[in-house]
CSV table of C-alpha atoms in Angstrom, one decimal:
chain,number,residue,atom,x,y,z
A,1,ASP,CA,104.0,44.7,168.0
A,2,THR,CA,102.8,41.7,170.8
A,3,ALA,CA,100.9,39.1,168.7
A,4,VAL,CA,99.4,38.0,172.2
A,5,SER,CA,99.8,40.0,175.4
A,6,GLN,CA,98.6,39.7,179.2
A,7,THR,CA,98.3,42.0,181.8
A,8,PRO,CA,99.5,41.8,184.5
A,9,LYS,CA,102.8,39.9,184.3
A,10,TYR,CA,102.9,39.3,188.4
A,11,LEU,CA,99.9,38.9,190.4
A,12,VAL,CA,100.3,38.7,194.2
A,13,THR,CA,97.5,38.4,196.1
A,14,GLN,CA,96.2,37.0,199.1
A,15,MET,CA,94.3,33.7,200.1
A,16,GLY,CA,90.1,34.2,199.5
A,17,ASN,CA,90.2,37.4,197.1
A,18,ASP,CA,89.3,37.6,193.7
A,19,LYS,CA,91.5,38.6,190.7
A,20,SER,CA,91.2,38.9,187.1
A,21,ILE,CA,94.1,38.2,184.2
A,22,LYS,CA,93.8,39.6,180.8
A,23,CYS,CA,94.6,38.2,177.5
A,24,GLU,CA,94.0,39.8,173.9
A,25,GLN,CA,95.4,39.0,170.5
A,26,ASN,CA,96.2,41.1,167.5
A,27,LEU,CA,96.9,38.3,165.3
A,28,GLY,CA,92.7,37.7,164.2
A,29,HIS,CA,92.2,34.3,165.6
A,30,ASP,CA,89.0,33.1,166.2
A,31,THR,CA,89.8,30.8,169.0
A,32,MET,CA,91.5,31.4,172.7
A,33,TYR,CA,92.9,29.3,175.4
A,34,TRP,CA,94.0,29.5,179.6
A,35,TYR,CA,97.1,27.1,180.4
A,36,LYS,CA,98.0,27.1,183.6
A,37,GLN,CA,101.8,25.6,184.6
A,38,ASP,CA,102.6,25.2,188.4
A,39,SER,CA,105.6,24.9,190.3
A,40,LYS,CA,106.5,21.3,188.4
A,41,LYS,CA,106.4,23.3,185.1
A,42,PHE,CA,103.1,20.9,184.6
A,43,LEU,CA,101.3,22.7,181.2
A,44,LYS,CA,98.4,22.2,181.8
A,45,ILE,CA,95.1,23.6,179.2
A,46,MET,CA,91.9,24.7,181.1
A,47,PHE,CA,89.4,26.2,178.8
A,48,SER,CA,89.7,27.5,175.0
A,49,TYR,CA,87.2,29.4,173.8
A,50,ASN,CA,86.0,29.8,170.1
A,51,ASN,CA,84.1,32.7,169.0
A,52,LYS,CA,83.1,34.0,172.0
A,53,GLU,CA,82.1,30.4,172.8
A,54,LEU,CA,83.4,28.0,175.5
A,55,ILE,CA,84.5,24.7,173.7
A,56,ILE,CA,87.2,22.9,176.5
A,57,ASN,CA,86.5,22.9,179.9
A,58,GLU,CA,89.2,20.6,181.2
A,59,THR,CA,87.8,19.7,184.9
A,60,VAL,CA,88.7,23.6,186.4
A,61,PRO,CA,86.7,24.1,189.6
A,62,ASN,CA,84.1,26.5,188.4
A,63,ARG,CA,86.2,29.4,191.0
A,64,PHE,CA,87.6,30.1,187.7
A,65,SER,CA,85.7,31.8,184.8
A,66,PRO,CA,86.8,32.8,181.8
A,67,LYS,CA,85.1,35.5,180.3
A,68,SER,CA,85.6,36.5,175.7
A,69,PRO,CA,84.1,39.7,175.6
A,70,ASP,CA,85.4,39.7,171.8
A,71,LYS,CA,87.1,37.3,169.5
A,72,ALA,CA,90.3,39.2,170.7
A,73,HIS,CA,90.1,38.6,174.3
A,74,LEU,CA,89.5,36.5,177.0
A,75,ASN,CA,90.0,37.0,180.6
A,76,LEU,CA,90.3,34.9,183.7
A,77,HIS,CA,88.4,35.8,186.5
A,78,ILE,CA,89.1,33.4,189.9
A,79,ASN,CA,86.8,34.0,192.8
A,80,SER,CA,88.4,33.0,196.1
A,81,LEU,CA,91.9,32.5,195.4
A,82,GLU,CA,93.3,29.1,197.1
A,83,LEU,CA,97.2,29.0,197.9
A,84,GLY,CA,97.1,26.1,194.9
A,85,ASP,CA,96.1,28.5,192.7
A,86,SER,CA,100.0,30.1,192.4
A,87,ALA,CA,100.8,28.9,188.8
A,88,VAL,CA,101.9,30.9,185.7
A,89,TYR,CA,99.1,31.0,183.8
A,90,PHE,CA,99.4,31.6,179.8
A,91,CYS,CA,97.1,32.6,177.1
A,92,ALA,CA,97.0,31.3,173.5
A,93,SER,CA,95.3,32.0,170.4
A,94,SER,CA,94.9,30.1,166.9
A,95,GLN,CA,93.3,30.1,164.0
A,96,VAL,CA,91.4,26.8,164.2
A,97,ASP,CA,91.6,25.4,160.5
A,98,TRP,CA,90.0,21.2,160.4
A,99,ARG,CA,91.4,20.4,157.0
A,100,GLU,CA,93.5,17.3,157.7
A,101,THR,CA,97.0,19.3,156.9
A,102,SER,CA,96.0,22.1,159.0
A,103,ASN,CA,99.0,23.1,161.9
A,104,ASN,CA,96.6,25.0,163.8
A,105,GLU,CA,99.7,26.5,165.4
A,106,GLN,CA,98.6,28.2,169.0
A,107,PHE,CA,100.4,31.3,169.9
A,108,PHE,CA,101.3,31.7,173.4
A,109,GLY,CA,101.2,35.2,175.6
A,110,PRO,CA,104.5,35.8,178.3
A,111,GLY,CA,102.3,34.5,180.7
A,112,THR,CA,101.5,35.7,183.9
A,113,ARG,CA,102.9,34.7,187.6
A,114,LEU,CA,100.4,34.8,190.1
A,115,THR,CA,101.6,34.0,193.8
A,116,VAL,CA,99.1,33.6,196.4
A,117,LEU,CA,100.2,34.1,200.3
B,1,ASP,CA,94.4,10.5,174.6
B,2,ALA,CA,97.6,9.2,173.2
B,3,LYS,CA,101.1,9.6,175.3
B,4,THR,CA,104.1,10.5,174.6
B,5,THR,CA,107.7,9.1,176.6
B,6,GLN,CA,110.8,11.9,176.1
B,7,PRO,CA,114.3,12.1,177.9
B,8,ASN,CA,114.2,14.4,180.9
B,9,SER,CA,117.0,16.3,179.8
B,10,MET,CA,120.1,16.1,177.2
B,11,GLU,CA,123.0,18.5,176.9
B,12,SER,CA,124.5,19.5,173.3
B,13,ASN,CA,127.6,21.8,172.7
B,14,GLU,CA,127.1,24.8,170.7
B,15,GLU,CA,126.8,24.5,166.7
B,16,GLU,CA,126.7,20.8,167.1
B,17,PRO,CA,123.9,18.7,166.0
B,18,VAL,CA,120.6,17.6,168.3
B,19,HIS,CA,118.4,14.5,168.1
B,20,LEU,CA,115.4,14.9,170.5
B,21,PRO,CA,113.5,11.4,170.5
B,22,CYS,CA,110.1,10.8,171.1
B,23,ASN,CA,108.3,7.7,171.4
B,24,HIS,CA,104.8,7.6,170.7
B,25,SER,CA,103.6,4.0,170.8
B,26,THR,CA,100.0,4.4,171.3
B,27,ILE,CA,99.4,6.5,168.5
B,28,SER,CA,97.0,6.3,166.3
B,29,GLY,CA,96.5,6.4,162.3
B,30,THR,CA,95.0,10.3,162.7
B,31,ASP,CA,97.1,11.8,165.2
B,32,TYR,CA,99.7,14.8,164.7
B,33,ILE,CA,103.1,15.3,166.4
B,34,HIS,CA,104.2,18.5,166.7
B,35,TRP,CA,106.9,19.8,168.5
B,36,TYR,CA,106.9,23.1,170.9
B,37,ARG,CA,109.6,24.4,173.2
B,38,GLN,CA,109.5,27.0,176.2
B,39,LEU,CA,112.5,29.1,176.4
B,40,PRO,CA,113.3,30.0,180.4
B,41,SER,CA,110.7,32.4,181.3
B,42,GLN,CA,108.6,32.8,178.2
B,43,GLY,CA,105.7,31.1,176.9
B,44,PRO,CA,105.2,27.9,174.7
B,45,GLU,CA,106.0,28.5,170.9
B,46,TYR,CA,105.8,25.9,167.7
B,47,VAL,CA,107.9,24.3,166.2
B,48,ILE,CA,107.3,21.7,163.6
B,49,HIS,CA,104.9,19.0,163.0
B,50,GLY,CA,103.9,16.4,161.0
B,51,LEU,CA,101.9,13.5,160.1
B,52,THR,CA,103.4,10.7,158.1
B,53,SER,CA,106.6,12.2,156.1
B,54,ASN,CA,109.4,13.8,157.1
B,55,VAL,CA,109.4,17.5,157.5
B,56,ASN,CA,111.8,20.6,157.5
B,57,ASN,CA,111.1,24.3,158.3
B,58,ARG,CA,113.9,27.3,159.3
B,59,MET,CA,113.8,26.1,162.8
B,60,ALA,CA,114.2,22.1,162.6
B,61,SER,CA,113.4,18.9,161.1
B,62,LEU,CA,110.9,16.4,162.2
B,63,ALA,CA,112.4,13.0,161.2
B,64,ILE,CA,109.0,10.2,161.9
B,65,ALA,CA,109.3,6.5,161.8
B,66,GLU,CA,108.1,3.9,159.1
B,67,ASP,CA,106.0,2.9,162.4
B,68,ARG,CA,105.1,6.2,163.3
B,69,LYS,CA,106.0,4.9,167.1
B,70,SER,CA,108.5,7.2,167.4
B,71,SER,CA,109.7,10.8,165.6
B,72,THR,CA,113.4,12.7,166.2
B,73,LEU,CA,113.8,16.4,166.4
B,74,ILE,CA,116.7,17.2,165.1
B,75,LEU,CA,118.3,20.5,165.5
B,76,HIS,CA,120.8,21.1,162.9
B,77,ARG,CA,123.5,23.5,164.7
B,78,ALA,CA,122.5,24.2,168.3
B,79,THR,CA,122.7,27.8,169.8
B,80,LEU,CA,122.8,28.7,173.4
B,81,ARG,CA,118.9,30.7,172.1
B,82,ASP,CA,118.1,27.3,171.7
B,83,ALA,CA,118.7,26.2,175.1
B,84,ALA,CA,114.7,24.9,176.4
B,85,VAL,CA,112.3,22.3,176.9
B,86,TYR,CA,111.0,20.3,173.8
B,87,TYR,CA,107.9,19.4,174.1
B,88,CYS,CA,106.4,16.6,171.6
B,89,ILE,CA,102.7,16.3,172.0
B,90,LEU,CA,100.3,14.4,169.7
B,91,ARG,CA,97.3,15.9,168.4
B,92,ALA,CA,94.3,14.3,167.4
B,93,TYR,CA,93.2,15.5,163.5
B,94,ASN,CA,89.5,16.5,165.0
B,95,THR,CA,90.9,19.1,168.0
B,96,ASP,CA,92.7,21.4,168.9
B,97,LYS,CA,93.7,20.3,171.8
B,98,LEU,CA,96.9,20.0,172.7
B,99,ILE,CA,97.9,17.9,175.5
B,100,PHE,CA,101.7,18.5,176.8
B,101,GLY,CA,103.7,16.3,179.2
B,102,THR,CA,107.2,16.9,180.7
B,103,GLY,CA,109.3,17.6,177.7
B,104,THR,CA,113.3,17.3,177.7
B,105,ARG,CA,115.0,20.3,178.9
B,106,LEU,CA,117.8,20.6,176.4
B,107,GLN,CA,121.3,22.6,177.5
B,108,VAL,CA,123.8,23.9,175.4
B,109,PHE,CA,127.1,25.0,176.0
B,110,PRO,CA,129.6,27.1,174.4
């Protein structure tokens, strides 16, 4: 059983198109995230959702819109794709717990490699 | 956000111990030290975390300096499967936000 799954694994598209990446977790977690890893392998958080509410939004262009239909899903929709959007996008989830000793371990999906031509 | 500094790369032979250092001189008293690793073509995975005391789990050990300005991830017997990029991350106690740096690329030779 895959804990955090993403579809598609690869996405090749033209500049200006609109595309979506889907993410699902079957861990029962209440928080989900999207990260972007660019060509230099720098991994940066984009968004986090807790119980379907946006918690973190890291200065991401508004062409990127996360949508959480329920706790188990966090999809990423990208409008008007640009060359610079080419990257690997990772979804993650965790069970956030604010007790001081908590780990809040994040579980990552396998990634979606987006190529914009 | 407090920063971490790690060597760009390290090498090890299989079945030898590996000590991966991390400097975090601006760490605050309530920052947790987390280690994640990213195997080739995969998403990151949690390795270990700690606050002040040394920690052990089935994957690794974490040694934290007394002043908390540095820490070391210890892999007791490296295997080929341990070849990955290892990220040392500081997480504030009141957030779940992980800020990844450039990490250390560990190569393991047979």
